[in-house]
Tab-separated table of C-alpha atoms in Angstrom:
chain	number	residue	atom	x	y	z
A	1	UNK	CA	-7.142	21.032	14.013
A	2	UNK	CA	-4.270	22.425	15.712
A	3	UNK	CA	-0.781	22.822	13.677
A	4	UNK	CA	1.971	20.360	14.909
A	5	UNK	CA	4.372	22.421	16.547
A	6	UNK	CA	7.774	22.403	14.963
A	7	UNK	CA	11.249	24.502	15.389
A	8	UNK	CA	14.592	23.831	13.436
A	9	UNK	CA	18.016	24.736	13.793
A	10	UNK	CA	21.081	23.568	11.996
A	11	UNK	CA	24.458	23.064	13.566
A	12	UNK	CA	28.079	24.350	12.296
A	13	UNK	CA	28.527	20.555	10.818
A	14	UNK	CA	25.802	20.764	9.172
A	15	UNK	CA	23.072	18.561	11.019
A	16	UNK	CA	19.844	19.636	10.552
A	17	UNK	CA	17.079	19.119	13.948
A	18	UNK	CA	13.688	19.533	13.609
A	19	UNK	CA	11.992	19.626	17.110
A	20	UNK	CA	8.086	19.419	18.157
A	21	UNK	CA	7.208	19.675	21.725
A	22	UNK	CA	4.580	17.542	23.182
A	23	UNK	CA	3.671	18.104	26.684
A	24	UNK	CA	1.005	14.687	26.190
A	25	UNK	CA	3.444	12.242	26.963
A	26	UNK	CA	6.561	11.816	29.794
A	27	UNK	CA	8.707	10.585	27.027
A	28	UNK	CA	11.006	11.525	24.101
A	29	UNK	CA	11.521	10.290	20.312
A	30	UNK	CA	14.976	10.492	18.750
A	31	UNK	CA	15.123	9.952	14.577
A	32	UNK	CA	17.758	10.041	12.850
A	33	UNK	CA	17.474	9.761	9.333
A	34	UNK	CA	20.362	9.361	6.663
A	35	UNK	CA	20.305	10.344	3.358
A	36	UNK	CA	21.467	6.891	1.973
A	37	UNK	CA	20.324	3.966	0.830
A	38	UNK	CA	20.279	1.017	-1.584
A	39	UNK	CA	20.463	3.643	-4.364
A	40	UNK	CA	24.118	4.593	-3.333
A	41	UNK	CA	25.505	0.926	-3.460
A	42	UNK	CA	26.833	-0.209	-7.272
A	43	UNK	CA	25.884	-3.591	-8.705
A	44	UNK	CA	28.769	-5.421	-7.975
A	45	UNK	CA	28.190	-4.901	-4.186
A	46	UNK	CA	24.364	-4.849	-3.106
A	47	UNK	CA	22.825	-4.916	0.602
A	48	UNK	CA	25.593	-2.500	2.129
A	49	UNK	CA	22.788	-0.014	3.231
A	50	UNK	CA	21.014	-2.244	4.878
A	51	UNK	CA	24.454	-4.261	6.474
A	52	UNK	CA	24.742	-0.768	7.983
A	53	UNK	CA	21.654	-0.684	9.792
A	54	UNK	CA	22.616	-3.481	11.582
A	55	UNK	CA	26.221	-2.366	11.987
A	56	UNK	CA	24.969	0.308	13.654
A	57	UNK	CA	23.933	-1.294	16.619
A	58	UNK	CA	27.548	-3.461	16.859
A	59	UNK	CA	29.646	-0.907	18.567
A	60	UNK	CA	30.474	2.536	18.327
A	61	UNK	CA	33.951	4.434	19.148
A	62	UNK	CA	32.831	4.950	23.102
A	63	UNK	CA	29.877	2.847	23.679
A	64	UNK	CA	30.938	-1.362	23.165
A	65	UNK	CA	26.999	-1.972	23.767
A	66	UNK	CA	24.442	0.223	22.093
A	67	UNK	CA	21.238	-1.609	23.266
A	68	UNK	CA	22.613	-2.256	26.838
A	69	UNK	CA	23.012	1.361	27.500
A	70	UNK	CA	19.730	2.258	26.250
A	71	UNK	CA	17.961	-0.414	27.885
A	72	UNK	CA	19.487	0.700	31.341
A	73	UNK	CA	17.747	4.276	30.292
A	74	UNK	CA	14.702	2.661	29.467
A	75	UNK	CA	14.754	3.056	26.389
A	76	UNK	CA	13.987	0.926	22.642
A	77	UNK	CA	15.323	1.244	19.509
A	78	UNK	CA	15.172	-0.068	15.543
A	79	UNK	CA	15.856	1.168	12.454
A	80	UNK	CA	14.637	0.835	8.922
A	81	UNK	CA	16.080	1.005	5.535
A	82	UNK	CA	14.707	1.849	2.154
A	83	UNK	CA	16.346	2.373	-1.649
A	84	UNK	CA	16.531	5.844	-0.907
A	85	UNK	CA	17.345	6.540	3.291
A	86	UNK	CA	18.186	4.781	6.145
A	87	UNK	CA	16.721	5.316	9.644
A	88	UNK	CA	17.213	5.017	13.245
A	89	UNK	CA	15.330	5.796	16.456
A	90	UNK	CA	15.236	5.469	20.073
A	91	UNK	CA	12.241	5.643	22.608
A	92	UNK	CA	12.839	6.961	26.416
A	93	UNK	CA	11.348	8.643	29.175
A	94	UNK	CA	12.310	12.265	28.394
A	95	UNK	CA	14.969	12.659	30.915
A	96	UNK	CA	17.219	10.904	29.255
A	97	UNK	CA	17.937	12.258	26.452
A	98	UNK	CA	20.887	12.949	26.730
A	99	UNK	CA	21.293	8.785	26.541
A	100	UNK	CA	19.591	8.863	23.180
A	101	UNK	CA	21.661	11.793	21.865
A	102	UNK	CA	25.444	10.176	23.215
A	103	UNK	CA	24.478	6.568	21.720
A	104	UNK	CA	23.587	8.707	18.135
A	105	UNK	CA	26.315	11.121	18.530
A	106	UNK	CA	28.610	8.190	18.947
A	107	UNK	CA	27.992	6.029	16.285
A	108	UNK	CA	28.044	8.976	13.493
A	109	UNK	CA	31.571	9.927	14.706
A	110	UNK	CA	33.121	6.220	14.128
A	111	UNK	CA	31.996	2.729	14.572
A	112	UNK	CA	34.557	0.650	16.361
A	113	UNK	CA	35.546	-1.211	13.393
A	114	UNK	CA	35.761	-4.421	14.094
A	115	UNK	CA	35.939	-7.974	12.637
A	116	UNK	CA	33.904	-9.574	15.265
A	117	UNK	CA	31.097	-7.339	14.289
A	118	UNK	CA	31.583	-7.257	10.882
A	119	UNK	CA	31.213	-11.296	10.840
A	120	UNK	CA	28.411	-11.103	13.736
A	121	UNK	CA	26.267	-8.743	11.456
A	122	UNK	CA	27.180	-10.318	8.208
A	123	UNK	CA	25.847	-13.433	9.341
A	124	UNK	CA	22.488	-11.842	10.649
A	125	UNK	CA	21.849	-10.676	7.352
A	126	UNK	CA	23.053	-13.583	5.082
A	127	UNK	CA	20.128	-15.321	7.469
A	128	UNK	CA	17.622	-12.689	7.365
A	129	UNK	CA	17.913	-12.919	3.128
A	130	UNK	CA	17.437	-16.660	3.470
A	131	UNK	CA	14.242	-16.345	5.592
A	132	UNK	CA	12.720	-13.480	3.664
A	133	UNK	CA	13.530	-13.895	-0.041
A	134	UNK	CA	14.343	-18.068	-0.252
A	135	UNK	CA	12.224	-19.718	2.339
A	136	UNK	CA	9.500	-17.072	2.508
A	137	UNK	CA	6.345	-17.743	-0.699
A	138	UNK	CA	6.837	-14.727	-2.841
A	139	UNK	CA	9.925	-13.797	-1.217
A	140	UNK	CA	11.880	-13.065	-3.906
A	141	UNK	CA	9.098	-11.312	-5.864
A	142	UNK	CA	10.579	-7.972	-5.982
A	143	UNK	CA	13.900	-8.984	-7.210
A	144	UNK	CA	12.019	-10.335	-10.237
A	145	UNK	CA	9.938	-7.251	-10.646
A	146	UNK	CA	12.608	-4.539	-10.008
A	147	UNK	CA	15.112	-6.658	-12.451
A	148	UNK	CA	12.150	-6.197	-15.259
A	149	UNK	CA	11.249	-3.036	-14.897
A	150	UNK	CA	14.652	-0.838	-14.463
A	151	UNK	CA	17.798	-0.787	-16.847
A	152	UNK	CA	20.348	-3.390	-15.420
A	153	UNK	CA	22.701	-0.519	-13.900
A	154	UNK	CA	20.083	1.384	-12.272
A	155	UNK	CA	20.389	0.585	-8.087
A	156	UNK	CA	16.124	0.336	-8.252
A	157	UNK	CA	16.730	-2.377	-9.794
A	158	UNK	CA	17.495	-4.859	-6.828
A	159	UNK	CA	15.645	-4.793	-3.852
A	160	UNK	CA	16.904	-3.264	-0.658
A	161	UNK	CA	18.435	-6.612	0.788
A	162	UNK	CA	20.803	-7.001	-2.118
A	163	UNK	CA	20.598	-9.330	-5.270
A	164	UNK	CA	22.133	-12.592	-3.664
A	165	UNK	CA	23.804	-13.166	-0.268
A	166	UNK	CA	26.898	-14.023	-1.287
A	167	UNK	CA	27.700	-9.734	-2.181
A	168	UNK	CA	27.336	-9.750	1.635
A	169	UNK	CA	29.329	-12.255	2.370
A	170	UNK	CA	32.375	-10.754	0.683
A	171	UNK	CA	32.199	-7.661	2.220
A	172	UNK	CA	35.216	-6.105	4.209
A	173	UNK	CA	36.058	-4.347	6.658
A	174	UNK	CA	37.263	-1.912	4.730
A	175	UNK	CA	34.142	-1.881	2.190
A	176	UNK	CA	32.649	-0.762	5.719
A	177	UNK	CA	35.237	1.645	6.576
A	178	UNK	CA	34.657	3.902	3.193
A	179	UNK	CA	31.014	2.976	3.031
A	180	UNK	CA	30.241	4.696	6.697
A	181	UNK	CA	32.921	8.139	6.053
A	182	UNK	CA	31.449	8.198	2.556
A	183	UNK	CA	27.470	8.603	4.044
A	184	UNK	CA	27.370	8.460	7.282
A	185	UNK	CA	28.107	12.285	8.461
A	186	UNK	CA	26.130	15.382	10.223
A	187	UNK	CA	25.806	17.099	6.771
A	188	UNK	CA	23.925	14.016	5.541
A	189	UNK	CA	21.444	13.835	8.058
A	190	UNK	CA	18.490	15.092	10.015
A	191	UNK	CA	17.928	14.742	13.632
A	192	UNK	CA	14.439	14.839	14.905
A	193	UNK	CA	13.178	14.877	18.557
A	194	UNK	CA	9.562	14.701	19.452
A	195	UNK	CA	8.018	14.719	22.700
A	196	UNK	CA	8.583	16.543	26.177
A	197	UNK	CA	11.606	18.671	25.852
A	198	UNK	CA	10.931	22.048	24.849
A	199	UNK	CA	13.389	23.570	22.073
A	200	UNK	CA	15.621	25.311	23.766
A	201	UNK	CA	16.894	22.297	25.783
A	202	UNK	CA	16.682	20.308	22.671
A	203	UNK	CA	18.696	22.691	20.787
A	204	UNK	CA	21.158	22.814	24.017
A	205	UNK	CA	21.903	19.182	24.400
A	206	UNK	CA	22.474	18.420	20.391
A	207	UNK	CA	25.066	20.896	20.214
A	208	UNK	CA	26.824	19.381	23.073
A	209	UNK	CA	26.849	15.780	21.816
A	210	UNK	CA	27.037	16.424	18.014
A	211	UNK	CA	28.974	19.896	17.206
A	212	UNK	CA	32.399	18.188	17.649
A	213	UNK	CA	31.284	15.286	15.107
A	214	UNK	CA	32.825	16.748	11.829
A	215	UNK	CA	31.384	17.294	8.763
A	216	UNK	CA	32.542	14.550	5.696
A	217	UNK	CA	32.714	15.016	1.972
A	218	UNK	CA	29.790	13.022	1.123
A	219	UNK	CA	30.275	10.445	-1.602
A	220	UNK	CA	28.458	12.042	-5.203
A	221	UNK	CA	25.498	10.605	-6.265
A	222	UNK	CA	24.844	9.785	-10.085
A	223	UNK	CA	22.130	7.701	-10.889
A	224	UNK	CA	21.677	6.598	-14.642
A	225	UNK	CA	18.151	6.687	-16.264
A	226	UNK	CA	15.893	4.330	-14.775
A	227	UNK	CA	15.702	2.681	-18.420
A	228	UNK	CA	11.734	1.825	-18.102
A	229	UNK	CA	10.350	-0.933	-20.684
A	230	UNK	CA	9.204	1.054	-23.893
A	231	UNK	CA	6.801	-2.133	-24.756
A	232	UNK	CA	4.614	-4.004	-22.027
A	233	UNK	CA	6.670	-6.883	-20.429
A	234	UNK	CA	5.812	-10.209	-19.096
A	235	UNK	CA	7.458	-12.860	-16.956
A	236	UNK	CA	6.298	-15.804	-15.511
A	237	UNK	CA	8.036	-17.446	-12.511
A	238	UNK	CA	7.335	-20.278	-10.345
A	239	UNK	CA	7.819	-21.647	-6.547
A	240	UNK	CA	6.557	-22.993	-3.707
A	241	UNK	CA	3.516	-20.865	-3.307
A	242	UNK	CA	0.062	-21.866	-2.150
A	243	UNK	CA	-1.947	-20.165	-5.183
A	244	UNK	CA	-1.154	-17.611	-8.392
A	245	UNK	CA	0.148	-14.006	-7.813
A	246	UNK	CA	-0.258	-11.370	-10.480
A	247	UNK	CA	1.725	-8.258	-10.396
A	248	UNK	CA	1.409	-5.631	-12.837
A	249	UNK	CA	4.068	-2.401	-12.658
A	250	UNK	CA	3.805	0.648	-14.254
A	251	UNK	CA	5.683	3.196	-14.210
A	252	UNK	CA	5.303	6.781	-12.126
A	253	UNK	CA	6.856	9.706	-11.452
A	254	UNK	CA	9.380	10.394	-8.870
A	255	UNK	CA	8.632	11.891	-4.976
A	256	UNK	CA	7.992	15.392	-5.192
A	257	UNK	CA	6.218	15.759	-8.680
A	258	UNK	CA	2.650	16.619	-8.741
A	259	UNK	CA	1.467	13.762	-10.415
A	260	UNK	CA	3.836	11.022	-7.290
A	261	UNK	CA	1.042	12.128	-5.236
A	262	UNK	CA	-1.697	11.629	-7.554
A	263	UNK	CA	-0.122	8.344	-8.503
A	264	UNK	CA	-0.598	7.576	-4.362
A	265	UNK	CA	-3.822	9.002	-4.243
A	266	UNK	CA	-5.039	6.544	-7.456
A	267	UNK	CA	-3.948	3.531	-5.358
A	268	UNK	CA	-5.724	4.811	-2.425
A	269	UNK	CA	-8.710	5.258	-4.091
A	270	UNK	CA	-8.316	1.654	-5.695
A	271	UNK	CA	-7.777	0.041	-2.695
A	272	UNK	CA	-8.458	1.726	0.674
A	273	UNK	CA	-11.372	0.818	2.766
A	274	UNK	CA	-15.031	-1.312	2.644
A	275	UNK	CA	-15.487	1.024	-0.696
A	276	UNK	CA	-12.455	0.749	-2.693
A	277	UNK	CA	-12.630	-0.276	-6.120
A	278	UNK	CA	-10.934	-3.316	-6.797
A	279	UNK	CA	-12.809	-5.127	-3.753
A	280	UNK	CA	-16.246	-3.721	-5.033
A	281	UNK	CA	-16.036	-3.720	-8.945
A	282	UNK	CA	-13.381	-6.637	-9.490
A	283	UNK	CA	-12.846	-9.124	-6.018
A	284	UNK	CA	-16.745	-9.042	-5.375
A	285	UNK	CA	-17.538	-7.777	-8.839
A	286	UNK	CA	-16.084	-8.805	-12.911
A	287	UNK	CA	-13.964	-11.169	-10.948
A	288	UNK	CA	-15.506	-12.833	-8.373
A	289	UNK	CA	-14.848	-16.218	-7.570
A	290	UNK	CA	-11.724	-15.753	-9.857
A	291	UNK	CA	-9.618	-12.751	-7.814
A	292	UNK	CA	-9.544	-13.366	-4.018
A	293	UNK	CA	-8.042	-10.684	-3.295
A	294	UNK	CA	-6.580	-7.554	-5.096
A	295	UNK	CA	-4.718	-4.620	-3.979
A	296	UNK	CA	-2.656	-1.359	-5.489
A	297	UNK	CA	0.209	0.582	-3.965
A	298	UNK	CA	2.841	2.360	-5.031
A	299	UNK	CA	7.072	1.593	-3.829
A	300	UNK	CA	7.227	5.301	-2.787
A	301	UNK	CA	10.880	6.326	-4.266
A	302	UNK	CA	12.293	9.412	-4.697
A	303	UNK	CA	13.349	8.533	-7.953
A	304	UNK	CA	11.064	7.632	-11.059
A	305	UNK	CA	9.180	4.449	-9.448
A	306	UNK	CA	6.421	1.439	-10.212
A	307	UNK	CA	2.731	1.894	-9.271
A	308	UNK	CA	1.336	-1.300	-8.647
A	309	UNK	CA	-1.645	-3.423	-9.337
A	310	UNK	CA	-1.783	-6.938	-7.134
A	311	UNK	CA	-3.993	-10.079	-7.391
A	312	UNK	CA	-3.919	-13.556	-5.792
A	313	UNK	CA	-5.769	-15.721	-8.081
A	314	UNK	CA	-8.172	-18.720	-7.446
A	315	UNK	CA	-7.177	-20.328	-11.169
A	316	UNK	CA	-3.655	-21.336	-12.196
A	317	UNK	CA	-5.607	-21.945	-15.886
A	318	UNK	CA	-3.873	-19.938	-18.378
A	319	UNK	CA	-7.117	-18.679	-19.671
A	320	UNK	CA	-7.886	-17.658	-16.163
A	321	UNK	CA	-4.318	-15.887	-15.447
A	322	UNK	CA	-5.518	-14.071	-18.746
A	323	UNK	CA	-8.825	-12.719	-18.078
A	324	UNK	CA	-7.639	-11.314	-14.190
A	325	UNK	CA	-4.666	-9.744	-15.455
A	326	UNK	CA	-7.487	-7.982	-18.490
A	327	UNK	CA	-10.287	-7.173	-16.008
A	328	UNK	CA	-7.302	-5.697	-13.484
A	329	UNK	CA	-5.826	-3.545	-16.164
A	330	UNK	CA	-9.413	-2.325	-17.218
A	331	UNK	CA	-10.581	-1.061	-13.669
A	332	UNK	CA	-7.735	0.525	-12.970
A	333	UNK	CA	-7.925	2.559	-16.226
A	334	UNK	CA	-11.246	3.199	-15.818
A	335	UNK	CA	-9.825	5.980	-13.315
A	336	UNK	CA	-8.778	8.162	-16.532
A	337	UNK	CA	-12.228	8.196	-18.000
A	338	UNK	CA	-13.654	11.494	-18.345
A	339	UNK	CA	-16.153	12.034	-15.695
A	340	UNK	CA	-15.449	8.856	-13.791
A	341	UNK	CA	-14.090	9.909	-10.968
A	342	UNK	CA	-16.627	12.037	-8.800
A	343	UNK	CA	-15.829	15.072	-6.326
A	344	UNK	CA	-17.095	12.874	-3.887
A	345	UNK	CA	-15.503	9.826	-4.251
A	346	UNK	CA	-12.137	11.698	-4.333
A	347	UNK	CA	-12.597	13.626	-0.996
A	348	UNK	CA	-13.487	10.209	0.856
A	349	UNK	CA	-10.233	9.349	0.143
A	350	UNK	CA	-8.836	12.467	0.823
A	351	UNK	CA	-10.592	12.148	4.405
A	352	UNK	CA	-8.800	8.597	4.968
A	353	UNK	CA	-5.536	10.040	3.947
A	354	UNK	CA	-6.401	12.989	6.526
A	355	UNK	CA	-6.938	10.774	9.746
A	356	UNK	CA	-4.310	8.540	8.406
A	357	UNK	CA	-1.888	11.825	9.017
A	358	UNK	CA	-3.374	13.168	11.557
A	359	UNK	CA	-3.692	9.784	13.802
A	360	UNK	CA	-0.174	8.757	13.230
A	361	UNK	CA	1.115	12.600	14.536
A	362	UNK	CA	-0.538	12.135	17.400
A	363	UNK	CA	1.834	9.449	18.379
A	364	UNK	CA	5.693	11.286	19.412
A	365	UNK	CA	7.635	8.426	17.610
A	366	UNK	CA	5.467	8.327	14.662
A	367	UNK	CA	5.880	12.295	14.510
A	368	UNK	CA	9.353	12.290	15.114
A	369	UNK	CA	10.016	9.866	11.692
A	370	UNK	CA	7.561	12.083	9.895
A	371	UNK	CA	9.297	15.048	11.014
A	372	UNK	CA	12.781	13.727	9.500
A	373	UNK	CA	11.472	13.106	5.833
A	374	UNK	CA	9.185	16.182	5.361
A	375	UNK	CA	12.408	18.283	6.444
A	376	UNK	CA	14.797	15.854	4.610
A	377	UNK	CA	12.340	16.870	1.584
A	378	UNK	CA	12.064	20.640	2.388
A	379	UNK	CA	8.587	21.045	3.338
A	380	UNK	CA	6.113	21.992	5.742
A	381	UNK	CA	5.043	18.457	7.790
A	382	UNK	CA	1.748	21.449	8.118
A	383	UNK	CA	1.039	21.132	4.724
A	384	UNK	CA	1.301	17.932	4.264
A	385	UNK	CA	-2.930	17.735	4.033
A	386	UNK	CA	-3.490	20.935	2.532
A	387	UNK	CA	-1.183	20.713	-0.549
A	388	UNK	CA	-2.797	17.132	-0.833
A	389	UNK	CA	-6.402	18.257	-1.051
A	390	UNK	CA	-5.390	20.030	-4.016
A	391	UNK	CA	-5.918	17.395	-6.121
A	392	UNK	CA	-9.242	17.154	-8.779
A	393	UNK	CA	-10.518	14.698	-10.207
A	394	UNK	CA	-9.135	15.970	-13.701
A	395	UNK	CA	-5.780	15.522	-11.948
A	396	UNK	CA	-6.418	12.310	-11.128
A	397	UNK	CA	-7.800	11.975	-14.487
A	398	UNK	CA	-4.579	12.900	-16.619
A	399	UNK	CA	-2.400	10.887	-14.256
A	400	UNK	CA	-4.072	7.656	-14.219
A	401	UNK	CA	-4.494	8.462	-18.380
A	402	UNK	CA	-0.354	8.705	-18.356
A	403	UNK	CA	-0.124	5.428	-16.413
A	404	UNK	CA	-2.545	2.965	-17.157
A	405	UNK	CA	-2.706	3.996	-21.091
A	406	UNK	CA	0.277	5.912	-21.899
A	407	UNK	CA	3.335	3.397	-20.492
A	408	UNK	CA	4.816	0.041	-20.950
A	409	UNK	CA	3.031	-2.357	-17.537
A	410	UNK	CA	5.510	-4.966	-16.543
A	411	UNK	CA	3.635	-8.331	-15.540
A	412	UNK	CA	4.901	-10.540	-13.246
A	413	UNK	CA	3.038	-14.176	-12.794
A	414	UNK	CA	4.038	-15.993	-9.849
A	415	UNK	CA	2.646	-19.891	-9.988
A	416	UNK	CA	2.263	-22.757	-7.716
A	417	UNK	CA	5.487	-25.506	-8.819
């Protein structure tokens, strides 16, 4: 298959683009990804990255509406935050670009600062906590997990919303003021465009709209061990849900290390497609009529993270809650038997993870975000399949050995009230 195209070049300030032409499509993808997150906020104050990403829509310097003037380009937006970035990007028919590039320019030189928005956004948010995480079953399942499984001052250890609403209720205006000049800045970022422009016009237009935003002293970041359990954990909780949820977390290694993307290949191969292994040797195997449903996947962080093993449970019987969370434990372990994993069995899921990539670069927004994080990360988006089809089984082997026998699982049991 044909390499996805792809160009850089870095401004005075700092900003990094990465560029890939596509002649498929009339229109143009703008990312801009941040390199901040949850994992920059302290305890005391939680949710500010992902206040932002809805600040960032409230008003820039020169543009009162962001949305309005896209719209009238034809255009769409969102963003997205995580514990490590946060990210933004527009959709538009490719002659207006230069739309997309003022609205981003914009809003990285200043917001406009204002109360209004401040209480508009804080109020959106406060909401959008109470839907997910208090009226939502499960919805504050990760704030249990992440508070068992990472040391009380590490920022993994609350989820990306923040630990209560009321930290975003205090916040003000200027909290926002040094949280945006502290992160927000051309030398913390990558812009990528995908679509039809060709480079040079690309490269053309972003210097025009960004080179006068100025570079910023980005805040330091320090983050403290993640402070892992050193002996197996277990919680139960309770709520509102329709049936039992057991989570077991175990630690992994951190983005970039060898054995992350073994760790992501292990959960793949435990619970991708017809095939996978929980749904044929535990949901319709050991298990059956016991575990409805059972699933593995890891948070993705670029910091030491959790792999995870998931099952919703037919039983709230504490003998039953006992024997899933065994037989789960067991068949994921299996994995770091000698010999269990076959050639074969590995490069089926090597093939998903293939057209997986491969279908989701074929679309210009898709490629656009993917663009941003491989060259956020320094690497080739090119070799994203290649260095992945590395992997052997005795890889998979030693990591799943590390994991499943060689670290303290945190188990969370969610039950019906």
């Amino acid at each position: 298959m044909k390499p996805i195209p792809v160009e850089r070049h870095t401004l005075p300030n700092g900003l990094k683009l990465v560029h890939s032409y596509d002649a498929t499509t009339a229109m143009v993808a703008v990312d801009v990804l941040y390199n901040v997150g949850a994992r920059d906020e302290s305890r005391r104050l939680t949710g500010m990255a992902h206040l932002f990403e809805h600040l960032m829509f409230g008003g820039s310097l020169n543009v009162p509406s962001f949305d309005g003037e896209l719209e009238d380009a034809g255009g769409k937006s969102n963003a997205w935050t995580s514990n490590d970035f946060t990210n933004f990007y527009e959709t538009l028919p490719a002659q207006n670009l230069d739309t997309a590039l003022h609205l981003e320019s914009d809003r990285m030189l200043s917001l406009a600062f204002s109360e209004r928005s401040l209480e508009v956004q804080r109020g959106v948010v406060i909401e959008e906590f109470k839907q997910q995480c208090l009226d939502r079953p499960y919805g504050n399942l990760f704030h249990h997990l992440r508070r068992l499984a990472y040391a009380e001052a590490h920022p993994y250890s609350w989820p990306v919303i923040g630990l209560e609403p009321d930290h975003i209720a205090r916040v003000t205006l200027d909290d926002v003021r040094r949280w945006f000049f502290a992160h927000y800045a051309p030398n913390n970022a990558v812009l990528a465009i995908a679509g039809n422009v060709d480079f040079d016009t690309a490269c053309r237009r972003v210097e025009e709209w960004f080179a006068d935003v100025p570079a910023r002293e980005i805040a330091p970041r320090s983050l403290p061990s993640p402070g892992f359990p050193t002996e197996p954990v277990t919680e139960e909780v309770t709520g509102p849900v329709p049936f039992p949820m057991l989570t077991i977390a175990y630690p992994m290694a951190a983005y970039g290390e060898p054995a992350y993307f073994a760790a992501d290949t292990i959960t793949d191969i435990l619970s991708v497609g017809r095939s996978a292994r929980l749904k044929v040797n535990l949901v319709n195997g050991s298990a059956a009529g016991l575990v409805s449903d059972a699933d593995a996947s890891i948070i993705g962080s670029e910091g030491p993270g959790l792999l995870l093993l998931n099952a919703r449970l037919a039983s709230n019987d504490d003998a039953d809650i006992q024997r899933a969370c065994h037989l789960l434990k067991v068949e994921a372990a299996r994995l770091a038997e000698r010999g269990n994993l076959s050639r074969r069995e590995l490069d089926r899921t090597l093939n998903n993870f293939e057209a997986t990539f491969r279908f989701s670069n074929l679309n210009y927004l898709s490629k656009a975000t993917n663009l941003a994080q491989t060259e956020l990360h320094g690497e080739d988006i090119n070799r994203t399949v290649t260095d992945r089809r590395q992997l052997t089984p005795a890889d998979i082997e030693a990591v799943a050995d590390t994991i499943f026998n060689h670290t303290a699982p945190v188990t969370l049991i969610y039950r019906p009230e």
